[in-house]
PDB file of C-alpha atoms in Angstrom:
ATOM      1  CA  MET A   1     -26.780 -15.738  19.964  1.00  0.00           C
ATOM      2  CA  LYS A   2     -29.184 -17.601  17.497  1.00  0.00           C
ATOM      3  CA  ASN A   3     -31.605 -15.175  16.939  1.00  0.00           C
ATOM      4  CA  ARG A   4     -29.337 -12.164  17.908  1.00  0.00           C
ATOM      5  CA  PRO A   5     -28.652  -8.866  15.350  1.00  0.00           C
ATOM      6  CA  PHE A   6     -24.594  -9.189  13.748  1.00  0.00           C
ATOM      7  CA  ILE A   7     -24.851  -6.046  16.179  1.00  0.00           C
ATOM      8  CA  ASP A   8     -27.675  -3.771  18.098  1.00  0.00           C
ATOM      9  CA  LYS A   9     -29.458  -0.980  16.859  1.00  0.00           C
ATOM     10  CA  GLY A  10     -27.349   1.187  18.380  1.00  0.00           C
ATOM     11  CA  MET A  11     -23.935   0.046  17.296  1.00  0.00           C
ATOM     12  CA  GLN A  12     -25.139   0.184  13.482  1.00  0.00           C
ATOM     13  CA  TRP A  13     -25.816   4.015  14.934  1.00  0.00           C
ATOM     14  CA  LEU A  14     -22.225   4.379  15.783  1.00  0.00           C
ATOM     15  CA  VAL A  15     -20.221   3.032  12.814  1.00  0.00           C
ATOM     16  CA  LEU A  16     -23.071   4.825  10.224  1.00  0.00           C
ATOM     17  CA  VAL A  17     -22.022   7.859  12.044  1.00  0.00           C
ATOM     18  CA  TYR A  18     -18.037   6.497  12.070  1.00  0.00           C
ATOM     19  CA  VAL A  19     -18.834   5.553   8.224  1.00  0.00           C
ATOM     20  CA  LEU A  20     -20.449   8.700   7.152  1.00  0.00           C
ATOM     21  CA  ALA A  21     -17.662  11.219   9.723  1.00  0.00           C
ATOM     22  CA  PHE A  22     -14.963   9.752   7.410  1.00  0.00           C
ATOM     23  CA  GLY A  23     -16.167   9.159   4.387  1.00  0.00           C
ATOM     24  CA  ILE A  24     -17.035  13.233   4.517  1.00  0.00           C
ATOM     25  CA  LEU A  25     -13.434  14.050   6.282  1.00  0.00           C
ATOM     26  CA  MET A  26     -11.504  12.095   2.891  1.00  0.00           C
ATOM     27  CA  LEU A  27     -13.737  13.728   0.306  1.00  0.00           C
ATOM     28  CA  LEU A  28     -13.429  16.844   1.668  1.00  0.00           C
ATOM     29  CA  THR A  29      -9.814  16.422   2.462  1.00  0.00           C
ATOM     30  CA  ASN A  30      -6.936  16.384  -0.342  1.00  0.00           C
ATOM     31  CA  HIS A  31      -5.190  13.219  -0.176  1.00  0.00           C
ATOM     32  CA  GLY A  32      -2.153  12.943   3.141  1.00  0.00           C
ATOM     33  CA  ASP A  33      -3.994  16.485   4.675  1.00  0.00           C
ATOM     34  CA  PHE A  34      -4.991  14.690   8.082  1.00  0.00           C
ATOM     35  CA  VAL A  35      -1.290  13.182   7.870  1.00  0.00           C
ATOM     36  CA  LEU A  36       0.003  16.204   7.907  1.00  0.00           C
ATOM     37  CA  TRP A  37      -2.043  17.472  10.127  1.00  0.00           C
ATOM     38  CA  LEU A  38      -2.475  15.488  12.550  1.00  0.00           C
ATOM     39  CA  ASN A  39       1.664  15.077  12.770  1.00  0.00           C
ATOM     40  CA  ASP A  40       1.582  18.426  12.546  1.00  0.00           C
ATOM     41  CA  ARG A  41       0.081  17.614  16.616  1.00  0.00           C
ATOM     42  CA  HIS A  42       2.796  15.705  17.636  1.00  0.00           C
ATOM     43  CA  THR A  43       3.600  15.218  21.067  1.00  0.00           C
ATOM     44  CA  SER A  44       6.073  12.883  23.292  1.00  0.00           C
ATOM     45  CA  PHE A  45       2.291  11.531  24.747  1.00  0.00           C
ATOM     46  CA  CYS A  46       1.071  10.399  21.673  1.00  0.00           C
ATOM     47  CA  ASP A  47       4.746   9.188  20.076  1.00  0.00           C
ATOM     48  CA  PHE A  48       4.670   6.505  23.238  1.00  0.00           C
ATOM     49  CA  PHE A  49       1.161   6.201  22.988  1.00  0.00           C
ATOM     50  CA  PHE A  50       1.061   5.850  18.986  1.00  0.00           C
ATOM     51  CA  GLN A  51       4.379   3.462  19.093  1.00  0.00           C
ATOM     52  CA  TYR A  52       3.214   0.367  21.256  1.00  0.00           C
ATOM     53  CA  TRP A  53      -0.566   1.383  20.312  1.00  0.00           C
ATOM     54  CA  THR A  54      -0.310   0.640  16.713  1.00  0.00           C
ATOM     55  CA  TYR A  55       0.743  -3.401  17.581  1.00  0.00           C
ATOM     56  CA  LEU A  56      -2.519  -4.273  18.302  1.00  0.00           C
ATOM     57  CA  GLY A  57      -3.122  -4.670  15.258  1.00  0.00           C
ATOM     58  CA  ASP A  58      -0.500  -6.337  13.501  1.00  0.00           C
ATOM     59  CA  GLY A  59      -2.167  -9.998  14.596  1.00  0.00           C
ATOM     60  CA  VAL A  60      -0.951 -10.887  17.425  1.00  0.00           C
ATOM     61  CA  LEU A  61      -3.784  -9.969  19.431  1.00  0.00           C
ATOM     62  CA  LEU A  62      -6.592 -12.336  17.112  1.00  0.00           C
ATOM     63  CA  ALA A  63      -4.079 -15.632  17.072  1.00  0.00           C
ATOM     64  CA  ILE A  64      -4.203 -15.236  21.165  1.00  0.00           C
ATOM     65  CA  VAL A  65      -8.382 -14.589  20.821  1.00  0.00           C
ATOM     66  CA  ALA A  66      -8.069 -17.615  18.748  1.00  0.00           C
ATOM     67  CA  LEU A  67      -6.560 -19.631  20.247  1.00  0.00           C
ATOM     68  CA  TYR A  68      -8.375 -19.010  23.564  1.00  0.00           C
ATOM     69  CA  PHE A  69     -11.474 -19.588  21.829  1.00  0.00           C
ATOM     70  CA  LEU A  70      -9.958 -23.142  19.833  1.00  0.00           C
ATOM     71  CA  PHE A  71      -9.872 -24.131  24.199  1.00  0.00           C
ATOM     72  CA  THR A  72     -13.342 -23.149  25.273  1.00  0.00           C
ATOM     73  CA  ASN A  73     -15.765 -22.787  22.134  1.00  0.00           C
ATOM     74  CA  LEU A  74     -15.309 -24.333  19.213  1.00  0.00           C
ATOM     75  CA  HIS A  75     -17.977 -22.103  17.488  1.00  0.00           C
ATOM     76  CA  LYS A  76     -16.433 -19.090  18.610  1.00  0.00           C
ATOM     77  CA  PHE A  77     -13.198 -20.477  16.820  1.00  0.00           C
ATOM     78  CA  TYR A  78     -14.430 -20.823  13.685  1.00  0.00           C
ATOM     79  CA  TYR A  79     -16.365 -17.847  13.035  1.00  0.00           C
ATOM     80  CA  MET A  80     -12.925 -15.913  14.315  1.00  0.00           C
ATOM     81  CA  LEU A  81     -11.117 -18.073  12.304  1.00  0.00           C
ATOM     82  CA  ILE A  82     -12.975 -17.229   9.038  1.00  0.00           C
ATOM     83  CA  ALA A  83     -13.257 -13.839   9.524  1.00  0.00           C
ATOM     84  CA  ILE A  84      -9.640 -13.522   9.680  1.00  0.00           C
ATOM     85  CA  ALA A  85      -9.454 -15.521   6.715  1.00  0.00           C
ATOM     86  CA  LEU A  86     -11.678 -13.208   4.782  1.00  0.00           C
ATOM     87  CA  GLN A  87      -9.592  -9.899   6.530  1.00  0.00           C
ATOM     88  CA  THR A  88      -6.377 -11.497   5.027  1.00  0.00           C
ATOM     89  CA  VAL A  89      -7.482 -12.180   1.442  1.00  0.00           C
ATOM     90  CA  PHE A  90      -9.471  -8.484   1.696  1.00  0.00           C
ATOM     91  CA  VAL A  91      -6.445  -6.532   2.066  1.00  0.00           C
ATOM     92  CA  HIS A  92      -4.036  -9.401   0.298  1.00  0.00           C
ATOM     93  CA  ILE A  93      -5.996  -8.114  -2.665  1.00  0.00           C
ATOM     94  CA  PHE A  94      -5.879  -4.786  -2.604  1.00  0.00           C
ATOM     95  CA  LYS A  95      -2.239  -4.522  -0.858  1.00  0.00           C
ATOM     96  CA  GLN A  96       0.043  -7.261  -3.076  1.00  0.00           C
ATOM     97  CA  TRP A  97      -2.458  -6.902  -5.911  1.00  0.00           C
ATOM     98  CA  LEU A  98      -5.031  -3.630  -7.121  1.00  0.00           C
ATOM     99  CA  PHE A  99      -2.751  -1.158  -5.237  1.00  0.00           C
ATOM    100  CA  ALA A 100       0.710  -2.721  -4.886  1.00  0.00           C
ATOM    101  CA  GLY A 101       3.081  -0.753  -4.753  1.00  0.00           C
ATOM    102  CA  GLU A 102       1.645   2.295  -3.109  1.00  0.00           C
ATOM    103  CA  PRO A 103       3.566   4.753  -1.694  1.00  0.00           C
ATOM    104  CA  ARG A 104       3.105   5.669   1.694  1.00  0.00           C
ATOM    105  CA  PRO A 105       3.461   8.797   3.428  1.00  0.00           C
ATOM    106  CA  LYS A 106       7.054   8.763   3.530  1.00  0.00           C
ATOM    107  CA  THR A 107       7.748   8.861   0.276  1.00  0.00           C
ATOM    108  CA  PHE A 108       4.830  10.323  -1.256  1.00  0.00           C
ATOM    109  CA  PHE A 109       5.852  13.228   1.141  1.00  0.00           C
ATOM    110  CA  ALA A 110       9.743  12.444   0.279  1.00  0.00           C
ATOM    111  CA  ASP A 111       9.959  16.438  -0.603  1.00  0.00           C
ATOM    112  CA  GLN A 112       9.460  17.284   2.813  1.00  0.00           C
ATOM    113  CA  VAL A 113      10.369  14.514   4.596  1.00  0.00           C
ATOM    114  CA  ASP A 114      12.802  16.982   6.693  1.00  0.00           C
ATOM    115  CA  SER A 115       9.415  18.221   8.217  1.00  0.00           C
ATOM    116  CA  LEU A 116       8.128  15.556   9.434  1.00  0.00           C
ATOM    117  CA  ASN A 117       7.943  14.101  12.943  1.00  0.00           C
ATOM    118  CA  PHE A 118       9.184  10.410  13.042  1.00  0.00           C
ATOM    119  CA  VAL A 119       8.375   8.440  16.081  1.00  0.00           C
ATOM    120  CA  GLU A 120      11.635   6.922  17.553  1.00  0.00           C
ATOM    121  CA  GLY A 121      11.551   2.692  17.123  1.00  0.00           C
ATOM    122  CA  VAL A 122       9.190   2.732  14.447  1.00  0.00           C
ATOM    123  CA  THR A 123      11.113   1.677  11.573  1.00  0.00           C
ATOM    124  CA  THR A 124       8.271   4.193   8.289  1.00  0.00           C
ATOM    125  CA  ARG A 125       7.885   1.157   4.942  1.00  0.00           C
ATOM    126  CA  GLY A 126       7.911   3.526   1.717  1.00  0.00           C
ATOM    127  CA  PHE A 127       5.762   1.975  -0.289  1.00  0.00           C
ATOM    128  CA  ASP A 128       2.839  -1.105  -0.147  1.00  0.00           C
ATOM    129  CA  SER A 129       0.383   1.782   1.415  1.00  0.00           C
ATOM    130  CA  PHE A 130      -3.293   0.815   0.448  1.00  0.00           C
ATOM    131  CA  PRO A 131      -4.711  -0.359   2.354  1.00  0.00           C
ATOM    132  CA  SER A 132      -4.296  -0.887   6.066  1.00  0.00           C
ATOM    133  CA  GLY A 133      -3.786  -4.721   7.489  1.00  0.00           C
ATOM    134  CA  HIS A 134      -2.884  -3.689  10.644  1.00  0.00           C
ATOM    135  CA  THR A 135      -6.759  -1.755  10.632  1.00  0.00           C
ATOM    136  CA  ALA A 136      -8.177  -4.159   9.436  1.00  0.00           C
ATOM    137  CA  SER A 137      -7.244  -7.266  12.148  1.00  0.00           C
ATOM    138  CA  ALA A 138      -8.784  -4.233  14.850  1.00  0.00           C
ATOM    139  CA  PHE A 139     -11.609  -4.139  12.959  1.00  0.00           C
ATOM    140  CA  THR A 140     -12.003  -7.881  12.672  1.00  0.00           C
ATOM    141  CA  LEU A 141     -11.107  -8.615  16.155  1.00  0.00           C
ATOM    142  CA  ALA A 142     -13.450  -5.103  17.615  1.00  0.00           C
ATOM    143  CA  PHE A 143     -16.614  -6.620  15.769  1.00  0.00           C
ATOM    144  CA  VAL A 144     -16.267 -10.547  16.205  1.00  0.00           C
ATOM    145  CA  LEU A 145     -15.836  -9.101  20.120  1.00  0.00           C
ATOM    146  CA  ILE A 146     -18.079  -6.640  19.677  1.00  0.00           C
ATOM    147  CA  SER A 147     -20.673  -9.176  17.576  1.00  0.00           C
ATOM    148  CA  LEU A 148     -20.291 -11.714  20.696  1.00  0.00           C
ATOM    149  CA  CYS A 149     -20.673  -9.401  23.756  1.00  0.00           C
ATOM    150  CA  LYS A 150     -23.595  -7.895  25.894  1.00  0.00           C
ATOM    151  CA  ASN A 151     -21.847  -5.151  26.882  1.00  0.00           C
ATOM    152  CA  LYS A 152     -23.044  -1.906  25.652  1.00  0.00           C
ATOM    153  CA  TYR A 153     -20.642   0.181  27.017  1.00  0.00           C
ATOM    154  CA  LEU A 154     -17.890  -2.316  26.818  1.00  0.00           C
ATOM    155  CA  ASN A 155     -18.000  -2.592  22.461  1.00  0.00           C
ATOM    156  CA  VAL A 156     -18.843   1.730  22.326  1.00  0.00           C
ATOM    157  CA  LEU A 157     -14.579   1.046  24.525  1.00  0.00           C
ATOM    158  CA  ILE A 158     -14.019  -1.675  21.897  1.00  0.00           C
ATOM    159  CA  PHE A 159     -15.078  -0.028  18.674  1.00  0.00           C
ATOM    160  CA  ILE A 160     -12.665   3.686  20.142  1.00  0.00           C
ATOM    161  CA  LEU A 161      -9.801   1.466  20.715  1.00  0.00           C
ATOM    162  CA  ALA A 162     -10.646  -0.026  17.480  1.00  0.00           C
ATOM    163  CA  ILE A 163     -10.415   3.342  16.041  1.00  0.00           C
ATOM    164  CA  LEU A 164      -7.287   4.006  18.039  1.00  0.00           C
ATOM    165  CA  VAL A 165      -5.264   1.279  15.980  1.00  0.00           C
ATOM    166  CA  GLY A 166      -5.766   3.406  12.743  1.00  0.00           C
ATOM    167  CA  ILE A 167      -4.790   6.295  14.109  1.00  0.00           C
ATOM    168  CA  SER A 168      -1.973   5.166  14.875  1.00  0.00           C
ATOM    169  CA  ARG A 169      -1.373   3.614  12.023  1.00  0.00           C
ATOM    170  CA  VAL A 170      -1.584   7.718  10.046  1.00  0.00           C
ATOM    171  CA  TYR A 171       0.344   8.954  13.289  1.00  0.00           C
ATOM    172  CA  ILE A 172       3.065   7.294  13.224  1.00  0.00           C
ATOM    173  CA  LEU A 173       3.909   8.043   9.146  1.00  0.00           C
ATOM    174  CA  GLN A 174       2.586   4.076   8.161  1.00  0.00           C
ATOM    175  CA  HIS A 175      -0.728   4.726   6.007  1.00  0.00           C
ATOM    176  CA  PHE A 176      -3.403   7.781   4.790  1.00  0.00           C
ATOM    177  CA  LEU A 177      -7.092   7.748   6.417  1.00  0.00           C
ATOM    178  CA  ARG A 178      -8.393   6.901   2.807  1.00  0.00           C
ATOM    179  CA  ASP A 179      -5.932   3.303   4.178  1.00  0.00           C
ATOM    180  CA  ILE A 180      -7.491   3.054   7.854  1.00  0.00           C
ATOM    181  CA  TYR A 181     -10.644   3.583   6.457  1.00  0.00           C
ATOM    182  CA  ILE A 182     -11.042   1.004   3.426  1.00  0.00           C
ATOM    183  CA  GLY A 183      -8.785  -1.087   6.270  1.00  0.00           C
ATOM    184  CA  SER A 184     -12.221  -0.927   8.871  1.00  0.00           C
ATOM    185  CA  VAL A 185     -14.783  -1.111   6.180  1.00  0.00           C
ATOM    186  CA  PHE A 186     -12.609  -5.080   5.700  1.00  0.00           C
ATOM    187  CA  GLY A 187     -12.156  -5.794   9.120  1.00  0.00           C
ATOM    188  CA  ILE A 188     -16.251  -5.149   9.649  1.00  0.00           C
ATOM    189  CA  MET A 189     -17.043  -7.205   6.444  1.00  0.00           C
ATOM    190  CA  ALA A 190     -14.904  -9.663   7.094  1.00  0.00           C
ATOM    191  CA  ALA A 191     -15.969 -10.158  10.989  1.00  0.00           C
ATOM    192  CA  LEU A 192     -19.770 -10.091   9.402  1.00  0.00           C
ATOM    193  CA  ILE A 193     -19.613 -12.553   6.612  1.00  0.00           C
ATOM    194  CA  ALA A 194     -18.467 -14.810   8.955  1.00  0.00           C
ATOM    195  CA  TRP A 195     -21.051 -13.844  11.714  1.00  0.00           C
ATOM    196  CA  TYR A 196     -23.564 -15.436   9.169  1.00  0.00           C
ATOM    197  CA  ILE A 197     -21.475 -18.506   8.131  1.00  0.00           C
ATOM    198  CA  MET A 198     -21.354 -19.355  11.007  1.00  0.00           C
ATOM    199  CA  LYS A 199     -24.659 -18.071  12.367  1.00  0.00           C
ATOM    200  CA  PRO A 200     -26.721 -21.810  11.383  1.00  0.00           C
ATOM    201  CA  TYR A 201     -23.987 -23.798  13.849  1.00  0.00           C
ATOM    202  CA  THR A 202     -24.909 -22.317  16.539  1.00  0.00           C
ATOM    203  CA  ASP A 203     -26.405 -24.535  19.127  1.00  0.00           C
ATOM    204  CA  ARG A 204     -24.634 -26.702  18.091  1.00  0.00           C
ATOM    205  CA  PRO A 205     -24.237 -29.447  20.685  1.00  0.00           C
ATOM    206  CA  LYS A 206     -21.109 -30.335  19.734  1.00  0.00           C
ATOM    207  CA  LEU A 207     -19.245 -27.004  18.792  1.00  0.00           C
ATOM    208  CA  GLN A 208     -20.248 -25.442  21.874  1.00  0.00           C
ATOM    209  CA  ASN A 209     -16.916 -26.594  23.708  1.00  0.00           C
ATOM    210  CA  GLY A 210     -13.273 -26.605  23.279  1.00  0.00           C
ATOM    211  CA  LEU A 211     -10.537 -29.058  22.504  1.00  0.00           C
ATOM    212  CA  SER A 212      -9.978 -29.447  25.619  1.00  0.00           C
ATOM    213  CA  PHE A 213     -13.969 -30.319  27.022  1.00  0.00           C
ATOM    214  CA  ARG A 214     -13.666 -32.534  23.689  1.00  0.00           C
ATOM    215  CA  LYS A 215     -10.398 -34.657  25.108  1.00  0.00           C
ATOM    216  CA  ASP A 216     -12.322 -35.161  28.456  1.00  0.00           C
ATOM    217  CA  SER A 217     -15.661 -36.799  27.607  1.00  0.00           C
ATOM    218  CA  LYS A 218     -13.116 -39.412  25.519  1.00  0.00           C
ATOM    219  CA  SER A 219     -11.492 -40.420  28.831  1.00  0.00           C
TER     220      SER A 219
END
């Protein structure tokens, strides 16, 4: 693992296509266009799917995976812990300081709110839109896992699942395209920086086991 790149070349190209495609889409559309386009194509199935799929970015799954690593591999645990910390700092600086109070779709489209489709059961917030913390969390988890997984097909699937978390945030009227785009970039950056921080310690024997194994070795 020490000599492996953060992600393989195939995934590098896929990420590049993603970054360029969504970046160009933002440049060619007005703020909010993607929200209206997606909202206009709502279905009962998508309402149900995205209502629950969006929870994959709320941080609980990150905590579960981190706890799993804590008891199986301390190197992976510290790697993930650093990635989570970095992602949290990135999002907090922009959401709470630099862009505090940024209107979300419900507020931005207040003059046409009656024509929007709100998913039943979802509490829609009005401010602090930029960036999407859920998307950042989803991409942080995704790229930690992608960097650790050798299965190329599984990595592509993980990447797509993370993108769907971002799309869910727009679908349920919590965020704009730029919010999920920058959130995803923050998630990738957090995983990448954490990977480089932990790379020199990859072969440390003491970090190859989890807490449960360390306890057994002392008894």
